[in-house]
Coordinates of C-alpha atoms in Angstrom, one line a residue:
X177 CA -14.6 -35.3 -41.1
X178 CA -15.1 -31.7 -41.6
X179 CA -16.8 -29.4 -44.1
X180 CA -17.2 -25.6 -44.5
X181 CA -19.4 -24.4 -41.7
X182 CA -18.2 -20.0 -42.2
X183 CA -21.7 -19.4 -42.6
X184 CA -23.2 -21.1 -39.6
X185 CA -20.7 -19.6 -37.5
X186 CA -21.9 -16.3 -38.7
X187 CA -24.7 -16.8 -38.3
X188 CA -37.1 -24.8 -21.9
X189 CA -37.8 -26.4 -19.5
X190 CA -35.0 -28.6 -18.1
X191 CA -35.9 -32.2 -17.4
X192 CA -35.0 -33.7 -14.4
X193 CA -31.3 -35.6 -14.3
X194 CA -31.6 -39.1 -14.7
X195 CA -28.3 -39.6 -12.7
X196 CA -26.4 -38.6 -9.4
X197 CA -23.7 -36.3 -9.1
X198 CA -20.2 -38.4 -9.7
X199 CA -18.1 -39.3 -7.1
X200 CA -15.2 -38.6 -9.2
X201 CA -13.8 -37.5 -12.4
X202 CA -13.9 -39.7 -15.4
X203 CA -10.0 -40.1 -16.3
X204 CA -9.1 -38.2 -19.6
X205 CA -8.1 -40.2 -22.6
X206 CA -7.2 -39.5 -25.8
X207 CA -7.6 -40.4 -29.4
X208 CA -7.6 -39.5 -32.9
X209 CA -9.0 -40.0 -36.3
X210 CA -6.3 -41.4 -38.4
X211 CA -7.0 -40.2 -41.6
X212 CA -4.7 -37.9 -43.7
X213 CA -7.8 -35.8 -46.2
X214 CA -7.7 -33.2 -48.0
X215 CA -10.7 -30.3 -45.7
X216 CA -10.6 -26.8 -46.5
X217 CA -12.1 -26.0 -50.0
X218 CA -12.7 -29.8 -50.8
X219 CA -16.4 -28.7 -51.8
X220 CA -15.3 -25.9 -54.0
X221 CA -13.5 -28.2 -56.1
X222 CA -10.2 -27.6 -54.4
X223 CA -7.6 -31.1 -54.2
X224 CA -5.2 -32.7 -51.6
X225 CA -4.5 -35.7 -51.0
X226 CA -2.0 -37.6 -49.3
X227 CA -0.6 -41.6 -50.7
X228 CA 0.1 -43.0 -47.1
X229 CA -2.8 -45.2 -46.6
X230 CA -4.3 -44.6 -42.4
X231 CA -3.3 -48.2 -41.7
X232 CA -0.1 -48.4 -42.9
X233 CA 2.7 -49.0 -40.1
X234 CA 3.9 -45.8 -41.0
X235 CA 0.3 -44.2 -39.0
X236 CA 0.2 -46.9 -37.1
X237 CA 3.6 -46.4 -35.9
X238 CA 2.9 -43.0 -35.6
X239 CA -0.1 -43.0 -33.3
X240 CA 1.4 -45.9 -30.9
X241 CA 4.0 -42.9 -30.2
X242 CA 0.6 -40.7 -28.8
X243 CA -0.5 -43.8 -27.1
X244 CA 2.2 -43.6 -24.9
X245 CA 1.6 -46.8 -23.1
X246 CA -2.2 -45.4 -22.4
X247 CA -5.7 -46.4 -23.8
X248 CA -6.1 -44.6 -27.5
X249 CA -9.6 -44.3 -29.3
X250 CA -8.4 -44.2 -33.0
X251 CA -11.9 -42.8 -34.4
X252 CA -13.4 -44.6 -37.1
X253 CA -16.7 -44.3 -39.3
X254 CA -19.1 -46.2 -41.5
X255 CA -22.6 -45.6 -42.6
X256 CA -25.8 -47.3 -43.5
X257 CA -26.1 -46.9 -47.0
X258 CA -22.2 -48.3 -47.4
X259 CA -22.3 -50.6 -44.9
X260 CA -19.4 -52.0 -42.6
X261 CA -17.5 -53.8 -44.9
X262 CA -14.5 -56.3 -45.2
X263 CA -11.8 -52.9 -45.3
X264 CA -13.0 -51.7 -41.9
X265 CA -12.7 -54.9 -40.9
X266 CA -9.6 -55.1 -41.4
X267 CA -8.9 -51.6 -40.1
X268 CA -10.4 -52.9 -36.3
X269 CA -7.6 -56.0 -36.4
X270 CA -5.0 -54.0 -37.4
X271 CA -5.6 -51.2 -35.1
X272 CA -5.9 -53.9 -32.2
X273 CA -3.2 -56.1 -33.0
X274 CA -1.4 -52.6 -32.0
X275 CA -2.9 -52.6 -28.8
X276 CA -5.2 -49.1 -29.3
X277 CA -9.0 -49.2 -28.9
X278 CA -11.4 -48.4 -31.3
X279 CA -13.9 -45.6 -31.9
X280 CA -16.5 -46.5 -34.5
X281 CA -18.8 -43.7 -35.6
X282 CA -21.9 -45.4 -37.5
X283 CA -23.7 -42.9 -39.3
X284 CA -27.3 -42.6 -40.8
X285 CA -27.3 -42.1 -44.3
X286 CA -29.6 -43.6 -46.1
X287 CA -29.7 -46.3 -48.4
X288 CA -32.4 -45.3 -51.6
X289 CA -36.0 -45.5 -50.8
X290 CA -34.5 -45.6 -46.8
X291 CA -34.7 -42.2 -45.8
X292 CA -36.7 -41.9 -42.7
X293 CA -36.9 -45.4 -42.2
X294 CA -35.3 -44.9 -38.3
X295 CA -36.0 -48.2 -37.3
X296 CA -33.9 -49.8 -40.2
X297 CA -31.4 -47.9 -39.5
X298 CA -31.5 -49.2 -35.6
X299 CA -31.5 -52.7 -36.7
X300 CA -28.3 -52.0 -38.8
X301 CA -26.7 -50.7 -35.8
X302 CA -28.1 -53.7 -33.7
X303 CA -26.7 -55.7 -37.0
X304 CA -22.8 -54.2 -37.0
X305 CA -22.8 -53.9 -32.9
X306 CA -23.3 -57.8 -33.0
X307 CA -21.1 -58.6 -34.6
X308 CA -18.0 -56.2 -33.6
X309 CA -18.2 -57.7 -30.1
X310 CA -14.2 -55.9 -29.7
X311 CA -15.2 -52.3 -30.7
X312 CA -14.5 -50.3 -27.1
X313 CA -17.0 -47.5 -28.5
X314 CA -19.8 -46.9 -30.4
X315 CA -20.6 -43.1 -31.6
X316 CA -24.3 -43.4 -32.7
X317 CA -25.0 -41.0 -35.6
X318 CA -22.7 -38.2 -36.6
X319 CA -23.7 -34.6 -36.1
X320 CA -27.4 -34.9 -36.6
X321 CA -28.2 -31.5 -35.6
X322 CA -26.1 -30.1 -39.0
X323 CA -27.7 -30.0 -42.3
X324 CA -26.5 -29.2 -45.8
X325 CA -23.2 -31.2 -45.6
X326 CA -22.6 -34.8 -46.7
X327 CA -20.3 -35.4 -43.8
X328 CA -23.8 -35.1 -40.9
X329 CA -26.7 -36.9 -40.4
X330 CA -29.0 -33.8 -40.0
X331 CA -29.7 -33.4 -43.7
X332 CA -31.7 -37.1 -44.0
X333 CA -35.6 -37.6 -42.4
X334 CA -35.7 -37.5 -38.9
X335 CA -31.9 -37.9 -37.5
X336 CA -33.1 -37.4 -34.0
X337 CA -35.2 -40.3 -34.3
X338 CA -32.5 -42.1 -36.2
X339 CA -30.2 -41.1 -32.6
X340 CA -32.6 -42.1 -30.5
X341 CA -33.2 -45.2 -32.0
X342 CA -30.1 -46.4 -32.8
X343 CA -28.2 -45.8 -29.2
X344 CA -31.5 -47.3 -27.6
X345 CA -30.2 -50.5 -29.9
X346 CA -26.5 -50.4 -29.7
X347 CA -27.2 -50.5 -25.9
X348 CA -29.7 -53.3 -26.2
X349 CA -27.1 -56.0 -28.0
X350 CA -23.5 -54.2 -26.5
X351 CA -21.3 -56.3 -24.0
X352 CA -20.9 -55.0 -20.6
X353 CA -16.9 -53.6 -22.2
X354 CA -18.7 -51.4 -25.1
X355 CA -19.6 -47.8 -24.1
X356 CA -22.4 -46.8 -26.6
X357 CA -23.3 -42.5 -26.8
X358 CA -23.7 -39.6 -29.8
X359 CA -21.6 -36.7 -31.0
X360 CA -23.0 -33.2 -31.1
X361 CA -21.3 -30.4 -33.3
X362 CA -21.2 -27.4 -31.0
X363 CA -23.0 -24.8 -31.8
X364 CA -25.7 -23.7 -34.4
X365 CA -28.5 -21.2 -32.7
X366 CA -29.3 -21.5 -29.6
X367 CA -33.0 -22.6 -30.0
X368 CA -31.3 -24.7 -32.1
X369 CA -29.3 -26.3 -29.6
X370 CA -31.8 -26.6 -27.2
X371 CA -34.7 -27.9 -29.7
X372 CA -32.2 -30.6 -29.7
X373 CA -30.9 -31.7 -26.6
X374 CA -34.8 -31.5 -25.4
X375 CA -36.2 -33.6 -28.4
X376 CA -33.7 -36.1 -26.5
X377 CA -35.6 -36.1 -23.7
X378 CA -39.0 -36.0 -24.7
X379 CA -38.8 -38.6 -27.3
X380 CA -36.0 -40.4 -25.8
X381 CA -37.2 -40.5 -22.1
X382 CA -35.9 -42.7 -19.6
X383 CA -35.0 -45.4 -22.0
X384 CA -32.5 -43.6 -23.9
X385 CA -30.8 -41.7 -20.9
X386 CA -30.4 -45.2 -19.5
X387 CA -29.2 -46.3 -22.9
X388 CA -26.3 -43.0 -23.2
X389 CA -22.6 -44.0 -21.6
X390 CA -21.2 -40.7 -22.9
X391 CA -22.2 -37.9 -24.4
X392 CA -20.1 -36.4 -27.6
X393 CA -19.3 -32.8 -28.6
X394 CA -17.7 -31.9 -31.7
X395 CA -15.8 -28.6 -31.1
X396 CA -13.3 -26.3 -33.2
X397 CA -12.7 -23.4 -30.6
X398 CA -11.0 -21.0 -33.0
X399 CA -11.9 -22.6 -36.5
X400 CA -15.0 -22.8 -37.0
X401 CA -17.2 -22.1 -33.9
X402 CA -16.2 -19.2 -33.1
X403 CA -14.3 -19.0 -36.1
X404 CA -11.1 -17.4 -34.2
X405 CA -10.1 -16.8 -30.4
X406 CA -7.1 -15.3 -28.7
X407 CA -7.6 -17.7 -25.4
X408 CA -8.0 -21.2 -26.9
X409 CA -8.6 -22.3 -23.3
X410 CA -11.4 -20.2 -22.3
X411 CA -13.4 -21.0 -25.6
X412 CA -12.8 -24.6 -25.1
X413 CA -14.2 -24.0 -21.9
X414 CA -16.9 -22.4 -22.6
X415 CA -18.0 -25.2 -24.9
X416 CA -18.0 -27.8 -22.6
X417 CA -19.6 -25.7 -19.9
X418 CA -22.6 -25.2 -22.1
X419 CA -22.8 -28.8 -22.9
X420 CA -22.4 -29.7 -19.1
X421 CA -24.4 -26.9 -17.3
X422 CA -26.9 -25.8 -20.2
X423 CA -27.7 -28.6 -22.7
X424 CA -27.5 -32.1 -20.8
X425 CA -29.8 -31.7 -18.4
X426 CA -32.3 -30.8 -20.9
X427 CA -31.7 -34.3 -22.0
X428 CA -32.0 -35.5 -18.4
X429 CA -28.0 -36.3 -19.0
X430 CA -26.5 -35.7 -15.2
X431 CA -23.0 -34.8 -14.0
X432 CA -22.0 -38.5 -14.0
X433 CA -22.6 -38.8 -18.0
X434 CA -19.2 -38.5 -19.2
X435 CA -18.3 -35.9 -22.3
X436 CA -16.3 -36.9 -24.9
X437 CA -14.9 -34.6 -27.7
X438 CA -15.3 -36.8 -30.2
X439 CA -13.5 -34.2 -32.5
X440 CA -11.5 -31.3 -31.5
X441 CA -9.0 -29.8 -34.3
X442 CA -6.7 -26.5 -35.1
X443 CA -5.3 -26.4 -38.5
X444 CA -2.0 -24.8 -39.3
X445 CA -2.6 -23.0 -42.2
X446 CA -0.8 -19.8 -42.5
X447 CA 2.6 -19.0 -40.9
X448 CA 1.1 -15.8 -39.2
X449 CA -1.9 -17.0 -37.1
X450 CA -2.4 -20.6 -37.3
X451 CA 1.3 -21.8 -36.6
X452 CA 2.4 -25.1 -35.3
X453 CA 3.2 -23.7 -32.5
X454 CA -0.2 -22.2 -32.1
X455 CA -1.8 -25.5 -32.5
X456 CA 0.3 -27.1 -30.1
X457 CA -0.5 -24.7 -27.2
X458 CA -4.4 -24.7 -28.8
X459 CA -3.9 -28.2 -28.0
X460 CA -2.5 -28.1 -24.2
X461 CA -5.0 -25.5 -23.5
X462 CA -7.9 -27.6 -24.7
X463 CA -6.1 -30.4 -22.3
X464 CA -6.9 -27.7 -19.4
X465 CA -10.0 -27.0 -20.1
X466 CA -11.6 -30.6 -19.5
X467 CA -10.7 -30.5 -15.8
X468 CA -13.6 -30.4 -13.3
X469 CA -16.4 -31.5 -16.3
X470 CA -16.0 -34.7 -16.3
X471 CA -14.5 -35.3 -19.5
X472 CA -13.7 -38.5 -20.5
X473 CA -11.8 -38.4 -23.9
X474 CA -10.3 -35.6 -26.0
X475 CA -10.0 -36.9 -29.6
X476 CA -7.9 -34.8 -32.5
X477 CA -9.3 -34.1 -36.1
X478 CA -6.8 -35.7 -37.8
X479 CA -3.2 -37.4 -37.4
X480 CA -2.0 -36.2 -40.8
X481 CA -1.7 -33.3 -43.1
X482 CA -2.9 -33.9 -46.8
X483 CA -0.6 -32.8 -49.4
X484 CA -2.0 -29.6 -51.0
X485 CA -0.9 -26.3 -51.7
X486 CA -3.6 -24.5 -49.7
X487 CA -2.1 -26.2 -46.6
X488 CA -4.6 -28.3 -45.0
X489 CA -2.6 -28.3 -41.9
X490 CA -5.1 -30.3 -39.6
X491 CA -2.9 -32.8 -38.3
X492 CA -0.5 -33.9 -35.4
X493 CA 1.4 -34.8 -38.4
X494 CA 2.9 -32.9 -41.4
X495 CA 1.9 -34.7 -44.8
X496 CA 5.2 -36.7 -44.2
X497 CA 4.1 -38.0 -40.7
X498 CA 7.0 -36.3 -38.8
X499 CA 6.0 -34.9 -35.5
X500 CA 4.6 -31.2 -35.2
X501 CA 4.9 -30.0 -32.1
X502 CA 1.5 -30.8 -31.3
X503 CA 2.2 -34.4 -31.4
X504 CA 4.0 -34.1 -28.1
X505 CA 1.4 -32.4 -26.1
X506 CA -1.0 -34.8 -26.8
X507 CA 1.8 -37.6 -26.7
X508 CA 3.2 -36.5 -23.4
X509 CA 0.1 -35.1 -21.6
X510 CA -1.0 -36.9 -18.3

């Protein structure tokens, strides 16, 4: 779920790893967040939309064909001042009953007179984890180092806390299938960045880092931070090399905490620079970028294209779910 972040892109002391060196590479899998919204220029007032509901068979369909006989995340969210309600439980069976895993993002927004209140928020978590004993992943928070949008978690009381918190209590009622971790948007500033992943370790010590499964990086290489590139690999790289070798260990996160881009997107939306064929190879370069950082899922922002004559452009999809051609890297990748 995305929202204009131009003007942030224009704009230690390591603690010791908690964990050994891997043996091996985490295997790389893949997901997506169904939806089909309108992005660019939503908060200026701008619309898109697009009538094929994210559950329909026609999605459905659509992102069985990406599965490929592999494990799919399909990336879901709810939030604390919502709740998780009756339609996203019957998102979870449906996405299921088509064999793909799910992804479920809970955010901390608060409910009135809640804000700050971090340990409600982590017995929500412990509420919905409870009793979604089939949810394969649990994304605790959503971008709580980004204020100013409605979309994060940074612009309420205390997100870190909130983070902290709620993965400690995820992890404390999970089964032994469940994965429990965070997202990160990458970048801001870096002492920024590193306020962050240290606050982690301070507050969270020992009992968080045992807590973490994965680690989760939000990054648009070419959209948003840096806001363009002319080697989508290298930039991809670069991300996940900073998250690796410069931010995790400040969390006490080692080399055998699995990354997960939680969101990764390239929108086609001129026919000059940001073509479909751009996207796909983006797309296969971001693909080559994960190897040797033990990186366990690569997840695109979003499956479908809204209908809108800016040209939202984000997804796999166009806005009448037939395949761009980035629908067959992901699709076809090993």
């Amino acid at each position: 779920m995305r929202r204009v972040l131009f003007a942030l892109a224009a704009l230690a002391v390591c603690l010791p790893a908690a964990h050994a060196a891997p043996t091996q590479e985490t295997s790389l899998r893949f997901g997506v967040y169904p939806g089909n919204t309108f992005t660019f220029g939503k908060y200026a007032g701008l619309t898109g939309h697009n009538a094929t509901d994210p559950y329909a068979d026609a999605a459905l369909d659509r992102m069985v064909e990406l599965a490929n006989g592999r494990p799919f995340d399909v990336h879901l969210y709810a939030d604390w001042r919502r709740g998780a309600g009756a339609d996203l439980d019957a998102a979870i069976d449906r996405i299921h009953q088509r064999g793909l895993r799910v992804n479920l993002a809970l955010k901390y927004v608060p409910p009135a007179g809640r804000d700050g209140d971090t340990a409600g928020f982590a017995a929500w978590v412990s509420d919905v984890v409870a009793t979604h004993p089939a949810v394969e992943v649990w994304q605790i928070t959503n971008e709580a180092n980004v204020k100013g949008s409605p979309d994060t978690d940074g612009g309420a009381t205390d997100p870190l806390g909130a983070l902290i918190n709620g993965v400690e209590a995820a992890h404390a009622i999970k089964t032994a299938a469940q994965e429990v971790g965070f997202n990160w948007f990458y970048r801001l500033d870096p002492v920024e960045d590193q306020d962050f992943w240290s606050t982690l370790g301070t507050r969270g010590g020992n009992a968080f880092r045992d807590a973490v499964d994965f680690a989760g990086v939000d990054i648009y290489a070419g959209t948003y931070i840096p806001p363009a590139t002319v080697d989508d690999e290298a930039e991809f790289r670069s991300a996940l090399s900073y998250v690796r070798n410069e931010m995790m260990p400040l969390a006490g996160l080692g080399a055998d905490v699995p990354i997960y881009v939680q969101e990764a997107g390239f929108p086609t939306l001129d026919p000059v620079v940001r073509t479909e064929t751009r996207q796909a190879s983006a797309l296969a370069g971001y693909i080559r970028a994960t190897e040797g950082l033990n990186v366990g899922l690569l997840q695109w922002f979003q499956l479908a294209d809204a209908e809108s004559t800016l040209g939202d452009g984000w997804g796999l999809l166009r806005a009448d779910y037939s395949p761009k051609p980035a629908f067959a890297v992901m699709r076809d990748a090993p």
